[in-house]
Tab-separated table of C-alpha atoms and ligand atoms in Angstrom:
chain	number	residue	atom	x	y	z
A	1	UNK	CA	15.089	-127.231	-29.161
A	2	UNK	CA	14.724	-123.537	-28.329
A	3	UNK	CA	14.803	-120.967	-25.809
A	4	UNK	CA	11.287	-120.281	-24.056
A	5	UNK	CA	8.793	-117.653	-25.802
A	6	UNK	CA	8.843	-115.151	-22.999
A	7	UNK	CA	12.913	-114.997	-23.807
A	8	UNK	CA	12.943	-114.805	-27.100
A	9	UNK	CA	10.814	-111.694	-26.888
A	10	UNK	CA	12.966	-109.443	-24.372
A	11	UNK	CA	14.313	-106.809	-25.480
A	12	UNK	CA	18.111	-105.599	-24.793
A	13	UNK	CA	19.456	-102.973	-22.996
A	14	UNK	CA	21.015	-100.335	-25.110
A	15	UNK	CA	23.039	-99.153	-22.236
A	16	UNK	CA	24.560	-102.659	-22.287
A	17	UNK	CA	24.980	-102.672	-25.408
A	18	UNK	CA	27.541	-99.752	-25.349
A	19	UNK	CA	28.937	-101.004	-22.416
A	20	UNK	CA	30.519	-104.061	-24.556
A	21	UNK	CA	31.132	-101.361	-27.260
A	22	UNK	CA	33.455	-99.043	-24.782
A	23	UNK	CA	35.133	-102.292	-23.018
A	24	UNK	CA	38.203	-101.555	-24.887
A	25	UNK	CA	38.429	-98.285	-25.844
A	26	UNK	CA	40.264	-96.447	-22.725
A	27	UNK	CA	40.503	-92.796	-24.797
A	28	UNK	CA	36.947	-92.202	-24.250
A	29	UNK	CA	34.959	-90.003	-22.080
A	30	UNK	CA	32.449	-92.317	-20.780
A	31	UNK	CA	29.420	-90.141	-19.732
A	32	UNK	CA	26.992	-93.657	-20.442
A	33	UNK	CA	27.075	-95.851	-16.933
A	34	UNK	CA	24.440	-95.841	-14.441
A	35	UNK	CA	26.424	-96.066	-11.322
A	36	UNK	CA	28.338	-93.572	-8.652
A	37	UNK	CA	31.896	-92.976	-9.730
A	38	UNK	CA	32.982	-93.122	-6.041
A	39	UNK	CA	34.169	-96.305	-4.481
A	40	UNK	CA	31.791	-97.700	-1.243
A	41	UNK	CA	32.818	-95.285	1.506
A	42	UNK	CA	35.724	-97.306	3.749
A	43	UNK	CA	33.324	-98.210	6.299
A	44	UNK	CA	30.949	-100.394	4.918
A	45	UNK	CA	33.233	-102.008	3.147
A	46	UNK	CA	35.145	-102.964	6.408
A	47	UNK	CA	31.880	-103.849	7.728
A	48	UNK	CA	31.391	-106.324	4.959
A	49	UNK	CA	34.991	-107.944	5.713
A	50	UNK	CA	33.917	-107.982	9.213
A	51	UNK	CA	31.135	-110.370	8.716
A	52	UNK	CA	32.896	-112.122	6.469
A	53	UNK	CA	35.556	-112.730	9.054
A	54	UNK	CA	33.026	-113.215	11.971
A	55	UNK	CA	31.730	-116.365	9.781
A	56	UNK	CA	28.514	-114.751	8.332
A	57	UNK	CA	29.155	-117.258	5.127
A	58	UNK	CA	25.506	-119.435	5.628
A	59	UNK	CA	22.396	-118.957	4.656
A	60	UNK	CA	20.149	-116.896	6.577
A	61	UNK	CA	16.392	-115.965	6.267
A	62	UNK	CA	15.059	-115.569	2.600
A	63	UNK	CA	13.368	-112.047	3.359
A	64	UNK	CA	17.079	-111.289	4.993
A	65	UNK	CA	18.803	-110.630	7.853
A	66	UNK	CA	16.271	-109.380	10.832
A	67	UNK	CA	19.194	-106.880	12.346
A	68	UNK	CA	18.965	-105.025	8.541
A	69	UNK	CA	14.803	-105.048	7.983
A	70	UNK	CA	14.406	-103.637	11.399
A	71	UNK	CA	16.977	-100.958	10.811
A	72	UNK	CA	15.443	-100.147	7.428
A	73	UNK	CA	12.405	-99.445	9.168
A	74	UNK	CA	13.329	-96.367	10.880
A	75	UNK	CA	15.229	-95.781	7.696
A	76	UNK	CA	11.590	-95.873	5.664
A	77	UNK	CA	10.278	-93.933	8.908
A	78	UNK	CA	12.836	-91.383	8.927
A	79	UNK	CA	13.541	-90.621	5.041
A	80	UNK	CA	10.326	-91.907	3.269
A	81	UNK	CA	7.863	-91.415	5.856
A	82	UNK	CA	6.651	-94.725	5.428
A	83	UNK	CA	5.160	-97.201	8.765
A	84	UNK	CA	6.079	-100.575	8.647
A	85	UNK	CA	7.548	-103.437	10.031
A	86	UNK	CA	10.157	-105.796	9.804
A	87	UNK	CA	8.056	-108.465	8.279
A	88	UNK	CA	7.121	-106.137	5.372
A	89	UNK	CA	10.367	-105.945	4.098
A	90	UNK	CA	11.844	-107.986	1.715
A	91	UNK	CA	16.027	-107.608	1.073
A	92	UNK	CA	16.656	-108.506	-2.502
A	93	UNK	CA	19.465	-108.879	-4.733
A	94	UNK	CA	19.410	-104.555	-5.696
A	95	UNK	CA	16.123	-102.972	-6.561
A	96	UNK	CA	15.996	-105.157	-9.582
A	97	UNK	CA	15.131	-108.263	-7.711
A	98	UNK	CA	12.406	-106.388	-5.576
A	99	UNK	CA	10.937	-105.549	-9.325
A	100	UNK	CA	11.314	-108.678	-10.369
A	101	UNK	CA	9.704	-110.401	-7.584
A	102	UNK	CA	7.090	-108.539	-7.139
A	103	UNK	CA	6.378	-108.900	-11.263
A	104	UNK	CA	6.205	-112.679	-10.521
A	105	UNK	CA	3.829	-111.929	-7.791
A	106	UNK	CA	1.488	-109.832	-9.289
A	107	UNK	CA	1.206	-110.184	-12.421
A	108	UNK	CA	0.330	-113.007	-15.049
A	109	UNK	CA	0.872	-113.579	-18.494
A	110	UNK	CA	-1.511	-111.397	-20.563
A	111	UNK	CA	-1.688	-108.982	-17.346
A	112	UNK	CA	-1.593	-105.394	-19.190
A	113	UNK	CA	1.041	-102.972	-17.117
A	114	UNK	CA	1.482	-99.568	-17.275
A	115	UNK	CA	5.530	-98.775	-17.865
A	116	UNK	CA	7.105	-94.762	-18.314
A	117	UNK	CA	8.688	-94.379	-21.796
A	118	UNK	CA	11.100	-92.850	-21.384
A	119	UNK	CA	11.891	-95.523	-18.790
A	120	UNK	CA	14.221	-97.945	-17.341
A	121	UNK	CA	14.486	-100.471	-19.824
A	122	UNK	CA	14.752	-103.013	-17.388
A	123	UNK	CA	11.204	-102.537	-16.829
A	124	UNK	CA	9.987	-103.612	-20.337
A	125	UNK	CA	12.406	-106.780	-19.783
A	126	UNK	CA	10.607	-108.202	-16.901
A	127	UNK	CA	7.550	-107.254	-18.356
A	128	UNK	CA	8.632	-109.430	-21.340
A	129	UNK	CA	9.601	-112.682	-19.146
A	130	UNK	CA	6.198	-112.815	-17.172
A	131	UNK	CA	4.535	-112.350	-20.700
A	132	UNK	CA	2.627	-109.217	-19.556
A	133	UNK	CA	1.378	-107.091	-22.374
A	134	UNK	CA	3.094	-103.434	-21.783
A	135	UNK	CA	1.077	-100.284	-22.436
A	136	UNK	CA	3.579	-97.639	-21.948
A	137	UNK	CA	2.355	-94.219	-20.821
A	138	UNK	CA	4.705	-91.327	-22.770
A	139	UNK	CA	6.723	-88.677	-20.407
A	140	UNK	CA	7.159	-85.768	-22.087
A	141	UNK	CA	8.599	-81.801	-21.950
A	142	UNK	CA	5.553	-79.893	-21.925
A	143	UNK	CA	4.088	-81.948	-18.865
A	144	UNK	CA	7.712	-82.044	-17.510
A	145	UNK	CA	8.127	-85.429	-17.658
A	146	UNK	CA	5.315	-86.319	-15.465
A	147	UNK	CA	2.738	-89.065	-15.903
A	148	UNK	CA	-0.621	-87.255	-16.575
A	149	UNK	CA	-4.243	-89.063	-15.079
A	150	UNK	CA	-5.686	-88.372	-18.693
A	151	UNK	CA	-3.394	-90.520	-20.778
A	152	UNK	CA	-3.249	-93.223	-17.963
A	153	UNK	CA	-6.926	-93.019	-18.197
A	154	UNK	CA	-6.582	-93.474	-22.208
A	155	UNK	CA	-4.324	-96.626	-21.642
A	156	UNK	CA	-5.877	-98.458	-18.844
A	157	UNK	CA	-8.491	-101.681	-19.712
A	158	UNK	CA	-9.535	-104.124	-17.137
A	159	UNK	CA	-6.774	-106.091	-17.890
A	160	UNK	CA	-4.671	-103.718	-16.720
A	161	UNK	CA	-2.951	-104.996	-13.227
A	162	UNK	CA	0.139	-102.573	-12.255
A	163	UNK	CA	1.236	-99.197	-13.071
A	164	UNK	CA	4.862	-98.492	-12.330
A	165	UNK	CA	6.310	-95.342	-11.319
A	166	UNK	CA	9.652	-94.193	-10.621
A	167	UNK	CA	10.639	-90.875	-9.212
A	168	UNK	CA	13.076	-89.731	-9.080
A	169	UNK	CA	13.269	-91.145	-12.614
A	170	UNK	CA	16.016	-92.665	-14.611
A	171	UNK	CA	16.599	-91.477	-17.887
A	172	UNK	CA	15.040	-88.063	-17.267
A	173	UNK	CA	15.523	-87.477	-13.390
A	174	UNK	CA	11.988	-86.183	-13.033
A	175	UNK	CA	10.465	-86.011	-9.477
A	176	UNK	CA	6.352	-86.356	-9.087
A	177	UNK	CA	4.911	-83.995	-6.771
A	178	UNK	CA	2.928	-84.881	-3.640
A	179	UNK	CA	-0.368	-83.588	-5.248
A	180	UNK	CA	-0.122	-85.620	-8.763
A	181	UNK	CA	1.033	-88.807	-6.241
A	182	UNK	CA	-1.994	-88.195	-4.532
A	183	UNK	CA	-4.128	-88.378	-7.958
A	184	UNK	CA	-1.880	-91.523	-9.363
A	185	UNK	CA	-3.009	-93.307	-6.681
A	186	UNK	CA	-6.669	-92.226	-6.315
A	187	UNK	CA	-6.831	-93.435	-10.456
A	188	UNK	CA	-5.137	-96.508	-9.263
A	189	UNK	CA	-7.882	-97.045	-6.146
A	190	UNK	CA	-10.542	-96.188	-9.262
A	191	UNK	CA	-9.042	-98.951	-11.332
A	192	UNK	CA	-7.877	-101.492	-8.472
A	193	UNK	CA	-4.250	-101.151	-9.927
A	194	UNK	CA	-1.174	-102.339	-7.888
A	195	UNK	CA	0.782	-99.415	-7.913
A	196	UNK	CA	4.690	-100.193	-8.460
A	197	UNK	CA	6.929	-97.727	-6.898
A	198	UNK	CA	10.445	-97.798	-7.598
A	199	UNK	CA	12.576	-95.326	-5.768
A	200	UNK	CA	15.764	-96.196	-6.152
A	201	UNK	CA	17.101	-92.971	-6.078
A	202	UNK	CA	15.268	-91.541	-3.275
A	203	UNK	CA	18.351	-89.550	-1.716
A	204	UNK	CA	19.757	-88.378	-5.040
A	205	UNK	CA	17.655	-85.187	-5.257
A	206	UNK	CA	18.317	-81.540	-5.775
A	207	UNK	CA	16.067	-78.519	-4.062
A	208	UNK	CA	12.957	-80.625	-4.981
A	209	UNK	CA	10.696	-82.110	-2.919
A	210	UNK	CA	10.666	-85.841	-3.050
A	211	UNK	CA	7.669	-87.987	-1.731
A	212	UNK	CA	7.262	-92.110	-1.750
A	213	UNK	CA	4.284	-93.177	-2.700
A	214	UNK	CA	3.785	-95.676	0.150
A	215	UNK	CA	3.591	-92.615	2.662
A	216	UNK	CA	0.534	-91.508	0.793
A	217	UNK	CA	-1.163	-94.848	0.279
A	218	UNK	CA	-4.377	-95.334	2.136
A	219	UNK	CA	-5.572	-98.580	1.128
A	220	UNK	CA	-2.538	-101.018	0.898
A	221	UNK	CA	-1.831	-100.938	-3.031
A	222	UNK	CA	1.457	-99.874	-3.049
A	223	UNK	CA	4.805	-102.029	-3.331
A	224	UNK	CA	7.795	-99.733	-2.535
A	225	UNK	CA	11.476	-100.822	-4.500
A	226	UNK	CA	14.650	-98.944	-3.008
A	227	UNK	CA	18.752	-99.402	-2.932
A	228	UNK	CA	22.127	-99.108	-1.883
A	229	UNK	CA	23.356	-98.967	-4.754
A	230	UNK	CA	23.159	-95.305	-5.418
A	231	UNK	CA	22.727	-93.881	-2.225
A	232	UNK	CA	26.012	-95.710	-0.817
A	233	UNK	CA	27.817	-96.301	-4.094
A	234	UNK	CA	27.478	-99.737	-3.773
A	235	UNK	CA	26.190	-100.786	-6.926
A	236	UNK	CA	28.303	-104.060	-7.014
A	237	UNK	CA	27.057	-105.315	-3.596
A	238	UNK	CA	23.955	-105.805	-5.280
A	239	UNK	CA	21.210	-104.737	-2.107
A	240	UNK	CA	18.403	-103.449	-2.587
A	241	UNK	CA	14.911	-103.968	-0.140
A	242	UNK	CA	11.169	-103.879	-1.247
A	243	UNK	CA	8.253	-102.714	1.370
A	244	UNK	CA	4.854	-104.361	0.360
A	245	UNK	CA	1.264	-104.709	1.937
A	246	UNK	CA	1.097	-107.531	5.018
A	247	UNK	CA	-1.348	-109.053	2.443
A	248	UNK	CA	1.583	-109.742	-0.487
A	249	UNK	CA	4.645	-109.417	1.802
A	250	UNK	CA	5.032	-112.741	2.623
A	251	UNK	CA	4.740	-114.462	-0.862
A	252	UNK	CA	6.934	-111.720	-1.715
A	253	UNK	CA	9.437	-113.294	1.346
A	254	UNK	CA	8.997	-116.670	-0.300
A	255	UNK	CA	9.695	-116.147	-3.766
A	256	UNK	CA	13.363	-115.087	-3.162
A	257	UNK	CA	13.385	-119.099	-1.785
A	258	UNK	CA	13.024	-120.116	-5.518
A	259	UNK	CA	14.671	-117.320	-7.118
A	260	UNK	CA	17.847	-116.625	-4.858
A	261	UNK	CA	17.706	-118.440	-1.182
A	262	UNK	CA	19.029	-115.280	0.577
A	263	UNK	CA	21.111	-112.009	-0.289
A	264	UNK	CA	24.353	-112.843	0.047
A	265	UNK	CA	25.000	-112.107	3.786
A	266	UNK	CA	28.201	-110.010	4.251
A	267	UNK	CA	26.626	-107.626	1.874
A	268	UNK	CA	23.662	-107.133	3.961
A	269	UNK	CA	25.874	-106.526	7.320
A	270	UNK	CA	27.547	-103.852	5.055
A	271	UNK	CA	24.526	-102.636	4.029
A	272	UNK	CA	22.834	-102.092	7.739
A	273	UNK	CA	26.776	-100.696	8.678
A	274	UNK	CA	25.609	-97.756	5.613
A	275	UNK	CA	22.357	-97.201	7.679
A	276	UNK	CA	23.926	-96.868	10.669
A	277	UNK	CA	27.220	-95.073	10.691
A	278	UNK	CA	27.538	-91.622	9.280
A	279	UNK	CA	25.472	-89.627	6.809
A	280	UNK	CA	27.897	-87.735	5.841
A	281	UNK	CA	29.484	-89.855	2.864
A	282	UNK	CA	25.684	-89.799	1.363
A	283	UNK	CA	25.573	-85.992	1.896
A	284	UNK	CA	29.018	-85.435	0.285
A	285	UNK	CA	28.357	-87.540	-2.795
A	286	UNK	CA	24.896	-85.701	-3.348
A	287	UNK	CA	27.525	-82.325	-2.773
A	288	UNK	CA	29.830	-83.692	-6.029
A	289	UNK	CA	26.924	-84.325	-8.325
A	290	UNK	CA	24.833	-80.992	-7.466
A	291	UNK	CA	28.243	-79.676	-8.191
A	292	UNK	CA	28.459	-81.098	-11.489
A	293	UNK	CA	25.020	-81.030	-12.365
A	294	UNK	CA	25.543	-76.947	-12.086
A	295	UNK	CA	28.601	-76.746	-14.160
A	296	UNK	CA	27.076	-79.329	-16.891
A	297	UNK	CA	23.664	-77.363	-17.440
A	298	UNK	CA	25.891	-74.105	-17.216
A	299	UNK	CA	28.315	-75.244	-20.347
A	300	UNK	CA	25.104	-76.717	-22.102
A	301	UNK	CA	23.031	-73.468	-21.848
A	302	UNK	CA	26.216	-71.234	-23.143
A	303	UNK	CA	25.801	-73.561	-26.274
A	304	UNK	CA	22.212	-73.204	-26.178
A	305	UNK	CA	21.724	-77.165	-25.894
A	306	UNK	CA	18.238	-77.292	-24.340
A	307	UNK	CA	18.074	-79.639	-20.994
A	308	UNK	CA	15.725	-80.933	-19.073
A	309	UNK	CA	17.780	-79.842	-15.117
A	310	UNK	CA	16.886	-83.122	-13.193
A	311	UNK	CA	15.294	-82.882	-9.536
A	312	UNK	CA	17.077	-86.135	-8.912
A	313	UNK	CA	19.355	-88.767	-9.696
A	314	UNK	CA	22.357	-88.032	-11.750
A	315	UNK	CA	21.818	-88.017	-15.250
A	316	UNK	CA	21.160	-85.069	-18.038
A	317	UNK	CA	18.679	-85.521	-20.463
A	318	UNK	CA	19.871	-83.406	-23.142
A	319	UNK	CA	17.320	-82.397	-26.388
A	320	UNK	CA	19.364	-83.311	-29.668
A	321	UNK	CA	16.701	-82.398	-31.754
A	322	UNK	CA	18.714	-79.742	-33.145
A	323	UNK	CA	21.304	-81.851	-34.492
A	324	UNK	CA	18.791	-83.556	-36.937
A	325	UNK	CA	19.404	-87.103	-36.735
A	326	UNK	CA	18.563	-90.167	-34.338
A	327	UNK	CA	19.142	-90.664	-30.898
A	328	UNK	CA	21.346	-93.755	-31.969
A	329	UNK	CA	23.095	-92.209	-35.013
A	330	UNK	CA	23.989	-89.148	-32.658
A	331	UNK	CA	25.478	-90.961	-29.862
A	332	UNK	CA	27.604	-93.213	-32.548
A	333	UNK	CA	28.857	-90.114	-34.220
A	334	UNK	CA	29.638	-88.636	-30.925
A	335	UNK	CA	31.600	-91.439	-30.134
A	336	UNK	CA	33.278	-91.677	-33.056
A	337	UNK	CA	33.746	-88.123	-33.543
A	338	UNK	CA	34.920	-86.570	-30.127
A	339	UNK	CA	35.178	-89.597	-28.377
A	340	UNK	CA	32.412	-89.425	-25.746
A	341	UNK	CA	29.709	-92.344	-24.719
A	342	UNK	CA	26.667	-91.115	-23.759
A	343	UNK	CA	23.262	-93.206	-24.227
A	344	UNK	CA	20.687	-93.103	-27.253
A	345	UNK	CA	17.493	-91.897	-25.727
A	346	UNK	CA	15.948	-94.327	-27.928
A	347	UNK	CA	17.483	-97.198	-25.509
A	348	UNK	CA	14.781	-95.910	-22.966
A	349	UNK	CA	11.868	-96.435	-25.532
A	350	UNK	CA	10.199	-94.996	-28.550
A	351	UNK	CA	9.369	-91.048	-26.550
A	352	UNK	CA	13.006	-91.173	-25.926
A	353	UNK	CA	14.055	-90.589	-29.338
A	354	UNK	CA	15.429	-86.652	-29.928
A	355	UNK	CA	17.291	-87.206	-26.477
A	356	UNK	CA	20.287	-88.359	-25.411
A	357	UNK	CA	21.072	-89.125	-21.467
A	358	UNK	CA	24.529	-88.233	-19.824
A	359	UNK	CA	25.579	-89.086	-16.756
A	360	UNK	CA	27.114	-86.467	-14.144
A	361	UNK	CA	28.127	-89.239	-12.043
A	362	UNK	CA	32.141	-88.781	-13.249
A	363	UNK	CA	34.912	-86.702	-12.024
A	364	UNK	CA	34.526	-83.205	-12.506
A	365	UNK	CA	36.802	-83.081	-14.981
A	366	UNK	CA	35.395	-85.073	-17.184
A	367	UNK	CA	32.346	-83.912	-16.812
A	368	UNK	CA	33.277	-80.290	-17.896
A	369	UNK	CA	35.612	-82.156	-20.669
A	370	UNK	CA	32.646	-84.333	-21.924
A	371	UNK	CA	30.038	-82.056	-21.704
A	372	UNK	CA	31.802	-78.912	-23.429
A	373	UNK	CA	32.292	-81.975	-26.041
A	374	UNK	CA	28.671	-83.353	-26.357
A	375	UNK	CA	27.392	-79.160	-26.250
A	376	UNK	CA	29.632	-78.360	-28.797
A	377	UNK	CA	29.291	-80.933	-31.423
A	378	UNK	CA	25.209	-81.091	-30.521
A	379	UNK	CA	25.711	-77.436	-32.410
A	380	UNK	CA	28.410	-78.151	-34.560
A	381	UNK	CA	25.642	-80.419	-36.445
A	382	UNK	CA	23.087	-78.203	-35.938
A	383	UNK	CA	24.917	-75.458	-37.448
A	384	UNK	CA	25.908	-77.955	-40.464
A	385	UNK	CA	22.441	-78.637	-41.013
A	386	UNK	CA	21.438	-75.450	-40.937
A	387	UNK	CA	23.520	-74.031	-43.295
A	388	UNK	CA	22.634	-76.937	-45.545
A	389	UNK	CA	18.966	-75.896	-45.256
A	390	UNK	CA	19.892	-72.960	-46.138
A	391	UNK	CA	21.763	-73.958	-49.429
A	392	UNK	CA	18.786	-76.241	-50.292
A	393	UNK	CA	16.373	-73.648	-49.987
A	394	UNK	CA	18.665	-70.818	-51.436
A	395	UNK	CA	19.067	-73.695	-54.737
A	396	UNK	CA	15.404	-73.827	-55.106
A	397	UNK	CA	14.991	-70.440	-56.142
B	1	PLP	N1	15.675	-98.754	-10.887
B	1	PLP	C1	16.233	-97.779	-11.614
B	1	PLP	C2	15.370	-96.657	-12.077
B	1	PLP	C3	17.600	-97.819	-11.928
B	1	PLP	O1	18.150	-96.830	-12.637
B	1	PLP	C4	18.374	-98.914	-11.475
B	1	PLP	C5	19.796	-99.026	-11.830
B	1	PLP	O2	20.312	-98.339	-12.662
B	1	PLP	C6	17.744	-99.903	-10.714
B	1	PLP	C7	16.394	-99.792	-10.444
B	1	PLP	C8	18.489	-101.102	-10.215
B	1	PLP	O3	19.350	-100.815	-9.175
B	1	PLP	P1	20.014	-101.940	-8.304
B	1	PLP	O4	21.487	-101.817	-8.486
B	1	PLP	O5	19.598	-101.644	-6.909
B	1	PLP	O6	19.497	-103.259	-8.759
């Protein structure tokens, strides 16, 4: 008896992994989760006991409740500049089941895909379930974390079914510009390459200019993944909505039949309640972490930590290079040391290693607290080794 190949072979999620690590250890600073710190603005959630109360407890339709996918629409209109209709949209259980559907839908096992590294690690675990062989294409800091045509070129075979992108991105918080979208998805027309487009943190972005994918897409190759769960802090809700091609949209519908039925159905009338009342609770959240994400890079640049400033979402991805030592070994020390959780770049794949990534979604205070902490023992070491370079070399004369 034994578990099934494709399960054996998944990889874990380092960020989980320190997650179980931190459960009981309230002293520490924990700059590691992926989530908003704020609670789900009062509204929604009253919206959600609403429909609980009104009796929305059945089942309803698998792609989700009609009243949500037609309000997402001038949602996708409005902030994405993306067309489409009702019947194109897909609510699934967060972005994660939108990615994992439309992995079951498009692609089979020995299917080559084209994942960031640094990336989601989620990503790799799908990949992993539907048996699809992962070429991963390496983000780095001298193309500023962008995917270049040249090394997609280099990786791509005609195996090769779907390239995922993700802007703004998770670890690095990277943001591709409308002219390199436009070439990603003229080398995915050249190759006949679904192109995967997860924006789940499309209103998390900082004095950049954002663009989805699907606005630019000219010949129907693009599956869009978004969320509530960062935009709304409602992470625990678990919403999130794909927008596919008419062509794919409906098997996309009817695999959340096998996989899930519905979303549950109070969270979706919270969800469309987010859409529809005020702005102003996104606009203020987006306020606290530009905020922090100022004071964070500030206190890391007066310790000369280098930084990567993210156009979006709310993490730092901070260069420990200096310090000498892995990605894993450095967060561990850190955590032992000074009492701060941040995650191993390494947790995000192999290009991740020499990074660490720190959240600035925490109160201020802890922010300034965790970061002066992280800055100042990323030098401490660096200092230490240093000067123990310096003895070795001074020895050898
Ligand atoms: N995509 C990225 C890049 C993420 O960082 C996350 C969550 O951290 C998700 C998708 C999943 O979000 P959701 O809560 O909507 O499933």
């Amino acid at each position: 008896m034994r578990i099934s190949r494709a399960v054996a072979a998944m990889p874990t999620s380092a960020i989980r992994d320190l997650m179980t690590l931190l459960a009981d250890q309230p002293d520490v600073i924990n700059l590691a989760p992926g989530e908003p710190d704020f609670p789900t603005p009062q509204h929604i959630v009253k919206a959600g006991m609403a429909a609980l109360e009104a009796g929305q407890t059945k089942y309803c339709h698998h792609a989700g409740i009609l009243e949500l996918r037609s309000q997402l629409v001038s949602k996708l209109r409005d902030t994405n500049g993306i067309t489409t209709g009702p019947e194109e949209i897909v609510v699934t259980n967060g972005a994660i089941g939108s990615l994992y559907s439309t992995f079951a839908a498009l692609v089979d096992p020995g299917d080559e895909v084209l994942l960031p590294n640094p990336g989601w690690p989620n990503y790799g675990m799908m990949a992993a379930i539907r048996s699809a062989v992962v070429k991963s294409y390496r983000l780095s800091a001298d193309t500023g974390f962008l995917p270049t045509i040249g090394q997609l070129e280099q990786l791509t075979t005609p195996a090769t079914k779907l390239l995922l992108i993700n802007s703004p991105s998770n670890p690095v918080g990277a943001i591709i510009p409308k002219d390199l979208m436009i070439d990603i998805l003229e080398f995915a027309r050249d190759h006949n390459l679904w192109v995967v487009s997860d924006e789940t943190y499309d209103v998390i972005t900082y004095d950049s200019d954002y663009v989805s994918a699907a606005s630019l897409d000219t010949d129907q190759r693009v599956v869009s993944v978004f969320s509530f769960s960062k935009a709304y802090a409602m992470t625990g809700w678990r919403v999130g909505y794909l927008v596919a091609p008419p062509a794919i949209a409906p098997a996309l519908a009817s695999l959340q039949e096998s996989l899930i039925s519905c979303v549950n159905v109070a969270s979706q009338w919270a969800a469309l309640a987010a859409l529809t009342g005020t702005q102003d609770v996104v606009t203020s959240m987006k306020n606290a972490y530009a905020r922090r994400r100022a004071r964070a890079l500030e206190i890391l640049g007066e310790y000369g930590v280098p930084v990567y400033p993210p156009a979006g979402a709310f993490y730092l991805w901070v260069d420990i290079t200096s310090a000498g030592m892995s990605s894993r070994d450095f967060a561990s020390s850190l955590l032992e040391n000074r009492r701060v959780a941040v995650v191993p770049g390494s947790g995000f794949g192999s290009a991740g290693e020499g990074f660490v990534r720190a959240t600035f979604s925490a109160p201020d205070d802890q922010i300034v607290e965790g970061i002066t902490r992280l800055a100042a023992y990323c030098s401490d070491v660096a200092a230490e080794a240093r000067r123990r370079g310096a003895l070795r070399a001074g020895g050898s004369h």
